Each structure stands twice: as structure tokens, then as C-alpha cells.
């Protein structure tokens, strides 16, 4: 009789062990499936950023082109600024005032866009003074009878400049009084190609500059 009871107890214990093993396998299987599903969704639901086109500019004579290349802030946004005054044609010195652009078109491990580019450097007047101090010898000089003779072209298109700022060698603003030599800057904006995602516009790219030069007015 004791043998029969022992045999039943042994069989019952084995059954419990088998059931427990089955439950562990089932839970492990469910957990693995959940992880794989979550990972797959994280990869497939994040669209990449891209641009559909580039912005090109006309090639200039070597001397002019070298100055344009000197002013280039990055490779994405063309920054070709040329000023004319009668027969004179030259390139002002460009100093970045603010910029918005995408340097990388990637997604980080958290699924967020890797964003580089917001640059905000104080007031444009102080930047222009820095350009005069550090690059005074590189500033072009235009000889005009009035400021109305100046024409500014940005990436081969005539720009609408509604204000010229006059400063001295110390960066202080001065009044325009006709005849004389002035340090001048105007603000210009250069646009880059739109950033796209899933065929729709995601963001804009652009750089705002202070274009610094010298003008001599002889009325």
C-alpha cells in the first residue's frame, strides 16, 4: 500500500514540473515577441530627412570666386553676395548673424531628429565692427555719388535692401552726411534647399549675414 501511495505522489510531482516548464516557455515566448515587435515598430515608423534639390550659382572670374568661397559658411547653403556701383563689382565681407540649417539627416537612438545649426551671434552691429577690426584690409571699396547707385545681388538675384547702416572704425553708428568715406553694412539672407520628410516640407534652411564694405561718396 505504501508503494502505491509513493508511486502516485511521484507521478503527481512530475506532472506539476511539466506544467511549470510549459508555463515558463510560454511566458518567455511572449516576452521575446513583444521585444521584437517594439523594435520593429521603432525602426519602420521613423522617416528619414532629406533634400530633393540643391541650389546652384553661376561661376565667377577667379578673383571674384575666391572671395565668394572665402565667405561660404557651409556647403549646403550657397552664400554668393556681390555688390555693384556703376562699373565697380566686388564681394563684401560676410559675417554670420543667424543661421538655421540641418547638418545631419539622421535619427538618434531615441527616435529624435539630430538637429545642428541654430547660430545666433549677438547684434549685427558688433559683428560688423569685428569684421572691420579683423578684416579691414579685405573690405572692398565702392566709389559712388550716392548710395542709390549701389545694387546688391544675392545668389545671382537682385536683393531689395531697404537700409544701409553706417559705422566708424570703432563700431559706433554714424549719420550719413553725403561726401566722405564710410564703413557700411547691410543685412542679407541666403536660403538653402527645404528639408523634406515623407514627401512633405519639414523645415527651412537659411543664413542671415551682415555684408560689410566701404563706400566713398563724392557728390
PDB file of C-alpha atoms in Angstrom:
ATOM      1  CA  UNK A   1       0.000   0.000   0.000  1.00  0.00           C
ATOM      2  CA  UNK A   2       2.835   2.393   0.860  1.00  0.00           C
ATOM      3  CA  UNK A   3       4.431   1.656  -2.525  1.00  0.00           C
ATOM      4  CA  UNK A   4       1.219   2.580  -4.340  1.00  0.00           C
ATOM      5  CA  UNK A   5       0.928   5.903  -2.438  1.00  0.00           C
ATOM      6  CA  UNK A   6       4.582   6.714  -3.148  1.00  0.00           C
ATOM      7  CA  UNK A   7       4.103   5.945  -6.843  1.00  0.00           C
ATOM      8  CA  UNK A   8       1.091   8.288  -7.082  1.00  0.00           C
ATOM      9  CA  UNK A   9       2.998  11.046  -5.288  1.00  0.00           C
ATOM     10  CA  UNK A  10       5.917  10.698  -7.695  1.00  0.00           C
ATOM     11  CA  UNK A  11       3.659  10.828 -10.760  1.00  0.00           C
ATOM     12  CA  UNK A  12       1.848  13.902  -9.400  1.00  0.00           C
ATOM     13  CA  UNK A  13       5.148  15.694  -8.777  1.00  0.00           C
ATOM     14  CA  UNK A  14       6.325  15.013 -12.330  1.00  0.00           C
ATOM     15  CA  UNK A  15       3.060  16.395 -13.735  1.00  0.00           C
ATOM     16  CA  UNK A  16       3.464  19.608 -11.732  1.00  0.00           C
ATOM     17  CA  UNK A  17       7.027  20.009 -13.005  1.00  0.00           C
ATOM     18  CA  UNK A  18       5.943  19.568 -16.617  1.00  0.00           C
ATOM     19  CA  UNK A  19       3.150  22.126 -16.265  1.00  0.00           C
ATOM     20  CA  UNK A  20       5.554  24.618 -14.682  1.00  0.00           C
ATOM     21  CA  UNK A  21       8.063  24.175 -17.504  1.00  0.00           C
ATOM     22  CA  UNK A  22       5.334  24.750 -20.062  1.00  0.00           C
ATOM     23  CA  UNK A  23       4.312  27.990 -18.390  1.00  0.00           C
ATOM     24  CA  UNK A  24       7.904  29.282 -18.322  1.00  0.00           C
ATOM     25  CA  UNK A  25       8.342  28.585 -22.029  1.00  0.00           C
ATOM     26  CA  UNK A  26       5.088  30.330 -22.821  1.00  0.00           C
ATOM     27  CA  UNK A  27       5.986  33.473 -20.848  1.00  0.00           C
ATOM     28  CA  UNK A  28       9.451  33.612 -22.414  1.00  0.00           C
ATOM     29  CA  UNK A  29       7.951  33.309 -25.864  1.00  0.00           C
ATOM     30  CA  UNK A  30       5.517  36.163 -25.230  1.00  0.00           C
ATOM     31  CA  UNK A  31       8.251  38.402 -23.824  1.00  0.00           C
ATOM     32  CA  UNK A  32      10.558  37.779 -26.792  1.00  0.00           C
ATOM     33  CA  UNK A  33       7.772  38.509 -29.265  1.00  0.00           C
ATOM     34  CA  UNK A  34       6.955  41.799 -27.548  1.00  0.00           C
ATOM     35  CA  UNK A  35      10.565  42.974 -27.708  1.00  0.00           C
ATOM     36  CA  UNK A  36      10.889  42.093 -31.377  1.00  0.00           C
ATOM     37  CA  UNK A  37       7.608  43.812 -32.243  1.00  0.00           C
ATOM     38  CA  UNK A  38       8.560  47.006 -30.367  1.00  0.00           C
ATOM     39  CA  UNK A  39      11.975  47.146 -32.034  1.00  0.00           C
ATOM     40  CA  UNK A  40      10.498  46.676 -35.488  1.00  0.00           C
ATOM     41  CA  UNK A  41       7.989  49.485 -34.984  1.00  0.00           C
ATOM     42  CA  UNK A  42      10.696  51.867 -33.754  1.00  0.00           C
ATOM     43  CA  UNK A  43      12.663  51.300 -36.941  1.00  0.00           C
ATOM     44  CA  UNK A  44       9.872  51.405 -39.511  1.00  0.00           C
ATOM     45  CA  UNK A  45       7.823  54.344 -38.180  1.00  0.00           C
ATOM     46  CA  UNK A  46      10.653  56.951 -38.208  1.00  0.00           C
ATOM     47  CA  UNK A  47      11.047  58.525 -41.694  1.00  0.00           C
ATOM     48  CA  UNK A  48      14.432  59.980 -42.594  1.00  0.00           C
ATOM     49  CA  UNK A  49      15.028  63.599 -43.535  1.00  0.00           C
ATOM     50  CA  UNK A  50      16.378  64.584 -46.946  1.00  0.00           C
ATOM     51  CA  UNK A  51      16.523  67.348 -49.558  1.00  0.00           C
ATOM     52  CA  UNK A  52      15.114  66.959 -53.057  1.00  0.00           C
ATOM     53  CA  UNK A  53      17.293  69.528 -54.805  1.00  0.00           C
ATOM     54  CA  UNK A  54      20.361  71.723 -54.472  1.00  0.00           C
ATOM     55  CA  UNK A  55      20.775  75.459 -55.108  1.00  0.00           C
ATOM     56  CA  UNK A  56      23.491  76.394 -57.555  1.00  0.00           C
ATOM     57  CA  UNK A  57      25.018  79.725 -58.530  1.00  0.00           C
ATOM     58  CA  UNK A  58      26.828  80.985 -61.607  1.00  0.00           C
ATOM     59  CA  UNK A  59      30.607  80.668 -61.696  1.00  0.00           C
ATOM     60  CA  UNK A  60      32.519  83.950 -61.474  1.00  0.00           C
ATOM     61  CA  UNK A  61      36.013  85.048 -62.592  1.00  0.00           C
ATOM     62  CA  UNK A  62      38.765  83.577 -60.396  1.00  0.00           C
ATOM     63  CA  UNK A  63      39.343  86.691 -58.260  1.00  0.00           C
ATOM     64  CA  UNK A  64      35.643  87.158 -57.504  1.00  0.00           C
ATOM     65  CA  UNK A  65      35.035  83.437 -56.995  1.00  0.00           C
ATOM     66  CA  UNK A  66      37.856  83.219 -54.442  1.00  0.00           C
ATOM     67  CA  UNK A  67      36.152  85.883 -52.315  1.00  0.00           C
ATOM     68  CA  UNK A  68      32.793  84.122 -52.605  1.00  0.00           C
ATOM     69  CA  UNK A  69      34.390  80.854 -51.474  1.00  0.00           C
ATOM     70  CA  UNK A  70      36.014  82.702 -48.561  1.00  0.00           C
ATOM     71  CA  UNK A  71      32.575  83.810 -47.360  1.00  0.00           C
ATOM     72  CA  UNK A  72      30.997  80.343 -47.567  1.00  0.00           C
ATOM     73  CA  UNK A  73      29.728  79.260 -44.150  1.00  0.00           C
ATOM     74  CA  UNK A  74      28.742  75.709 -45.072  1.00  0.00           C
ATOM     75  CA  UNK A  75      28.346  73.519 -48.146  1.00  0.00           C
ATOM     76  CA  UNK A  76      24.551  73.288 -48.048  1.00  0.00           C
ATOM     77  CA  UNK A  77      23.564  76.936 -48.381  1.00  0.00           C
ATOM     78  CA  UNK A  78      25.147  78.994 -51.192  1.00  0.00           C
ATOM     79  CA  UNK A  79      26.239  82.424 -49.952  1.00  0.00           C
ATOM     80  CA  UNK A  80      27.120  84.435 -53.025  1.00  0.00           C
ATOM     81  CA  UNK A  81      26.764  88.183 -52.408  1.00  0.00           C
ATOM     82  CA  UNK A  82      28.031  90.698 -54.949  1.00  0.00           C
ATOM     83  CA  UNK A  83      27.682  94.489 -54.866  1.00  0.00           C
ATOM     84  CA  UNK A  84      27.917  96.767 -57.874  1.00  0.00           C
ATOM     85  CA  UNK A  85      28.298 100.522 -58.137  1.00  0.00           C
ATOM     86  CA  UNK A  86      28.436 101.669 -61.739  1.00  0.00           C
ATOM     87  CA  UNK A  87      31.304  99.715 -63.320  1.00  0.00           C
ATOM     88  CA  UNK A  88      32.637  98.513 -59.960  1.00  0.00           C
ATOM     89  CA  UNK A  89      31.740  94.967 -58.954  1.00  0.00           C
ATOM     90  CA  UNK A  90      33.064  93.242 -55.821  1.00  0.00           C
ATOM     91  CA  UNK A  91      32.287  90.934 -52.898  1.00  0.00           C
ATOM     92  CA  UNK A  92      31.574  92.303 -49.390  1.00  0.00           C
ATOM     93  CA  UNK A  93      32.856  90.507 -46.315  1.00  0.00           C
ATOM     94  CA  UNK A  94      30.065  88.351 -44.848  1.00  0.00           C
ATOM     95  CA  UNK A  95      29.654  87.765 -41.124  1.00  0.00           C
ATOM     96  CA  UNK A  96      27.037  85.321 -39.831  1.00  0.00           C
ATOM     97  CA  UNK A  97      24.285  86.884 -37.761  1.00  0.00           C
ATOM     98  CA  UNK A  98      21.954  83.881 -37.507  1.00  0.00           C
ATOM     99  CA  UNK A  99      21.700  80.537 -39.225  1.00  0.00           C
ATOM    100  CA  UNK A 100      19.221  77.665 -39.403  1.00  0.00           C
ATOM    101  CA  UNK A 101      20.204  74.526 -41.229  1.00  0.00           C
ATOM    102  CA  UNK A 102      20.427  70.763 -40.911  1.00  0.00           C
ATOM    103  CA  UNK A 103      23.940  69.438 -40.785  1.00  0.00           C
ATOM    104  CA  UNK A 104      22.944  65.784 -40.375  1.00  0.00           C
ATOM    105  CA  UNK A 105      19.896  63.993 -41.699  1.00  0.00           C
ATOM    106  CA  UNK A 106      19.778  61.216 -39.094  1.00  0.00           C
ATOM    107  CA  UNK A 107      17.630  59.929 -36.244  1.00  0.00           C
ATOM    108  CA  UNK A 108      19.171  59.188 -32.845  1.00  0.00           C
ATOM    109  CA  UNK A 109      18.526  56.097 -30.715  1.00  0.00           C
ATOM    110  CA  UNK A 110      15.560  57.781 -29.016  1.00  0.00           C
ATOM    111  CA  UNK A 111      13.831  58.371 -32.322  1.00  0.00           C
ATOM    112  CA  UNK A 112      14.511  62.117 -32.285  1.00  0.00           C
ATOM    113  CA  UNK A 113      15.937  64.169 -35.125  1.00  0.00           C
ATOM    114  CA  UNK A 114      19.623  65.014 -34.758  1.00  0.00           C
ATOM    115  CA  UNK A 115      19.493  68.779 -35.248  1.00  0.00           C
ATOM    116  CA  UNK A 116      22.516  71.039 -35.628  1.00  0.00           C
ATOM    117  CA  UNK A 117      22.515  74.599 -36.817  1.00  0.00           C
ATOM    118  CA  UNK A 118      20.871  77.341 -34.813  1.00  0.00           C
ATOM    119  CA  UNK A 119      23.557  80.005 -34.604  1.00  0.00           C
ATOM    120  CA  UNK A 120      22.735  83.346 -33.029  1.00  0.00           C
ATOM    121  CA  UNK A 121      25.643  85.755 -32.609  1.00  0.00           C
ATOM    122  CA  UNK A 122      24.590  88.930 -30.829  1.00  0.00           C
ATOM    123  CA  UNK A 123      23.815  92.175 -32.605  1.00  0.00           C
ATOM    124  CA  UNK A 124      24.761  92.667 -36.223  1.00  0.00           C
ATOM    125  CA  UNK A 125      26.428  96.000 -35.495  1.00  0.00           C
ATOM    126  CA  UNK A 126      29.001  94.463 -33.146  1.00  0.00           C
ATOM    127  CA  UNK A 127      29.663  91.728 -35.708  1.00  0.00           C
ATOM    128  CA  UNK A 128      30.297  94.337 -38.393  1.00  0.00           C
ATOM    129  CA  UNK A 129      32.789  96.063 -36.093  1.00  0.00           C
ATOM    130  CA  UNK A 130      34.585  92.751 -35.611  1.00  0.00           C
ATOM    131  CA  UNK A 131      34.819  92.387 -39.390  1.00  0.00           C
ATOM    132  CA  UNK A 132      36.352  95.871 -39.655  1.00  0.00           C
ATOM    133  CA  UNK A 133      38.889  95.127 -36.922  1.00  0.00           C
ATOM    134  CA  UNK A 134      39.937  91.701 -38.183  1.00  0.00           C
ATOM    135  CA  UNK A 135      39.419  92.052 -41.931  1.00  0.00           C
ATOM    136  CA  UNK A 136      39.635  95.763 -42.695  1.00  0.00           C
ATOM    137  CA  UNK A 137      42.176  95.189 -45.463  1.00  0.00           C
ATOM    138  CA  UNK A 138      39.823  92.734 -47.201  1.00  0.00           C
ATOM    139  CA  UNK A 139      36.825  95.049 -47.391  1.00  0.00           C
ATOM    140  CA  UNK A 140      36.016  96.258 -50.899  1.00  0.00           C
ATOM    141  CA  UNK A 141      35.766  99.998 -51.552  1.00  0.00           C
ATOM    142  CA  UNK A 142      32.999 101.381 -53.773  1.00  0.00           C
ATOM    143  CA  UNK A 143      33.142 104.904 -55.218  1.00  0.00           C
ATOM    144  CA  UNK A 144      29.693 106.425 -55.739  1.00  0.00           C
ATOM    145  CA  UNK A 145      27.970 109.755 -55.990  1.00  0.00           C
ATOM    146  CA  UNK A 146      25.109 108.456 -53.813  1.00  0.00           C
ATOM    147  CA  UNK A 147      24.028 105.265 -52.029  1.00  0.00           C
ATOM    148  CA  UNK A 148      21.306 104.826 -54.650  1.00  0.00           C
ATOM    149  CA  UNK A 149      23.963 103.620 -57.084  1.00  0.00           C
ATOM    150  CA  UNK A 150      24.648 100.505 -55.008  1.00  0.00           C
ATOM    151  CA  UNK A 151      22.999  97.283 -56.174  1.00  0.00           C
ATOM    152  CA  UNK A 152      23.218  94.090 -54.104  1.00  0.00           C
ATOM    153  CA  UNK A 153      22.876  90.638 -55.659  1.00  0.00           C
ATOM    154  CA  UNK A 154      22.283  87.543 -53.523  1.00  0.00           C
ATOM    155  CA  UNK A 155      22.827  84.209 -55.254  1.00  0.00           C
ATOM    156  CA  UNK A 156      22.553  85.902 -58.663  1.00  0.00           C
ATOM    157  CA  UNK A 157      19.287  87.705 -57.857  1.00  0.00           C
ATOM    158  CA  UNK A 158      18.863  91.404 -57.142  1.00  0.00           C
ATOM    159  CA  UNK A 159      18.111  91.936 -53.463  1.00  0.00           C
ATOM    160  CA  UNK A 160      15.774  94.548 -52.026  1.00  0.00           C
ATOM    161  CA  UNK A 161      17.921  96.366 -49.458  1.00  0.00           C
ATOM    162  CA  UNK A 162      15.837  98.882 -47.542  1.00  0.00           C
ATOM    163  CA  UNK A 163      18.529 100.007 -45.111  1.00  0.00           C
ATOM    164  CA  UNK A 164      22.277 100.640 -45.068  1.00  0.00           C
ATOM    165  CA  UNK A 165      23.990 101.019 -41.700  1.00  0.00           C
ATOM    166  CA  UNK A 166      26.932 103.407 -41.292  1.00  0.00           C
ATOM    167  CA  UNK A 167      29.561 102.921 -38.601  1.00  0.00           C
ATOM    168  CA  UNK A 168      33.059 104.180 -37.830  1.00  0.00           C
ATOM    169  CA  UNK A 169      36.198 102.094 -37.264  1.00  0.00           C
ATOM    170  CA  UNK A 170      35.184 101.602 -33.613  1.00  0.00           C
ATOM    171  CA  UNK A 171      31.770 100.199 -34.474  1.00  0.00           C
ATOM    172  CA  UNK A 172      29.818 103.291 -33.452  1.00  0.00           C
ATOM    173  CA  UNK A 173      26.870 104.260 -35.612  1.00  0.00           C
ATOM    174  CA  UNK A 174      27.329 107.471 -37.559  1.00  0.00           C
ATOM    175  CA  UNK A 175      24.999 109.650 -39.577  1.00  0.00           C
ATOM    176  CA  UNK A 176      25.202 109.692 -43.346  1.00  0.00           C
ATOM    177  CA  UNK A 177      26.217 113.213 -44.395  1.00  0.00           C
ATOM    178  CA  UNK A 178      26.955 112.884 -48.078  1.00  0.00           C
ATOM    179  CA  UNK A 179      30.577 113.271 -49.132  1.00  0.00           C
ATOM    180  CA  UNK A 180      33.014 111.113 -47.198  1.00  0.00           C
ATOM    181  CA  UNK A 181      34.291 107.613 -46.506  1.00  0.00           C
ATOM    182  CA  UNK A 182      32.046 105.216 -44.573  1.00  0.00           C
ATOM    183  CA  UNK A 183      32.123 101.698 -43.232  1.00  0.00           C
ATOM    184  CA  UNK A 184      28.807 100.215 -44.279  1.00  0.00           C
ATOM    185  CA  UNK A 185      26.894  97.010 -43.712  1.00  0.00           C
ATOM    186  CA  UNK A 186      23.522  95.710 -44.827  1.00  0.00           C
ATOM    187  CA  UNK A 187      21.663  92.576 -43.854  1.00  0.00           C
ATOM    188  CA  UNK A 188      21.176  89.823 -46.432  1.00  0.00           C
ATOM    189  CA  UNK A 189      19.611  86.387 -46.288  1.00  0.00           C
ATOM    190  CA  UNK A 190      20.646  83.266 -48.197  1.00  0.00           C
ATOM    191  CA  UNK A 191      18.212  80.367 -48.482  1.00  0.00           C
ATOM    192  CA  UNK A 192      19.057  76.681 -48.673  1.00  0.00           C
ATOM    193  CA  UNK A 193      17.019  73.740 -50.026  1.00  0.00           C
ATOM    194  CA  UNK A 194      13.964  72.740 -47.993  1.00  0.00           C
ATOM    195  CA  UNK A 195      14.317  69.769 -45.652  1.00  0.00           C
ATOM    196  CA  UNK A 196      11.780  67.073 -46.556  1.00  0.00           C
ATOM    197  CA  UNK A 197      10.192  64.087 -44.803  1.00  0.00           C
ATOM    198  CA  UNK A 198       7.774  61.671 -46.452  1.00  0.00           C
ATOM    199  CA  UNK A 199       7.396  63.978 -49.448  1.00  0.00           C
ATOM    200  CA  UNK A 200       6.386  66.996 -47.358  1.00  0.00           C
ATOM    201  CA  UNK A 201       8.327  70.050 -46.231  1.00  0.00           C
ATOM    202  CA  UNK A 202       9.752  69.516 -42.746  1.00  0.00           C
ATOM    203  CA  UNK A 203      11.781  72.717 -42.291  1.00  0.00           C
ATOM    204  CA  UNK A 204      13.595  75.621 -43.950  1.00  0.00           C
ATOM    205  CA  UNK A 205      17.291  76.364 -44.161  1.00  0.00           C
ATOM    206  CA  UNK A 206      18.877  79.794 -44.321  1.00  0.00           C
ATOM    207  CA  UNK A 207      21.671  82.056 -43.131  1.00  0.00           C
ATOM    208  CA  UNK A 208      21.420  85.779 -42.324  1.00  0.00           C
ATOM    209  CA  UNK A 209      24.590  87.806 -42.813  1.00  0.00           C
ATOM    210  CA  UNK A 210      25.947  91.268 -42.251  1.00  0.00           C
ATOM    211  CA  UNK A 211      27.547  92.231 -45.583  1.00  0.00           C
ATOM    212  CA  UNK A 212      30.352  94.656 -44.692  1.00  0.00           C
ATOM    213  CA  UNK A 213      32.124  97.012 -47.111  1.00  0.00           C
ATOM    214  CA  UNK A 214      33.447 100.560 -47.550  1.00  0.00           C
ATOM    215  CA  UNK A 215      31.903 103.293 -49.636  1.00  0.00           C
ATOM    216  CA  UNK A 216      33.393 106.637 -50.663  1.00  0.00           C
ATOM    217  CA  UNK A 217      30.798 109.215 -51.620  1.00  0.00           C
ATOM    218  CA  UNK A 218      31.786 112.042 -53.946  1.00  0.00           C
ATOM    219  CA  UNK A 219      28.769 114.057 -54.937  1.00  0.00           C
TER     220      UNK A 219
END
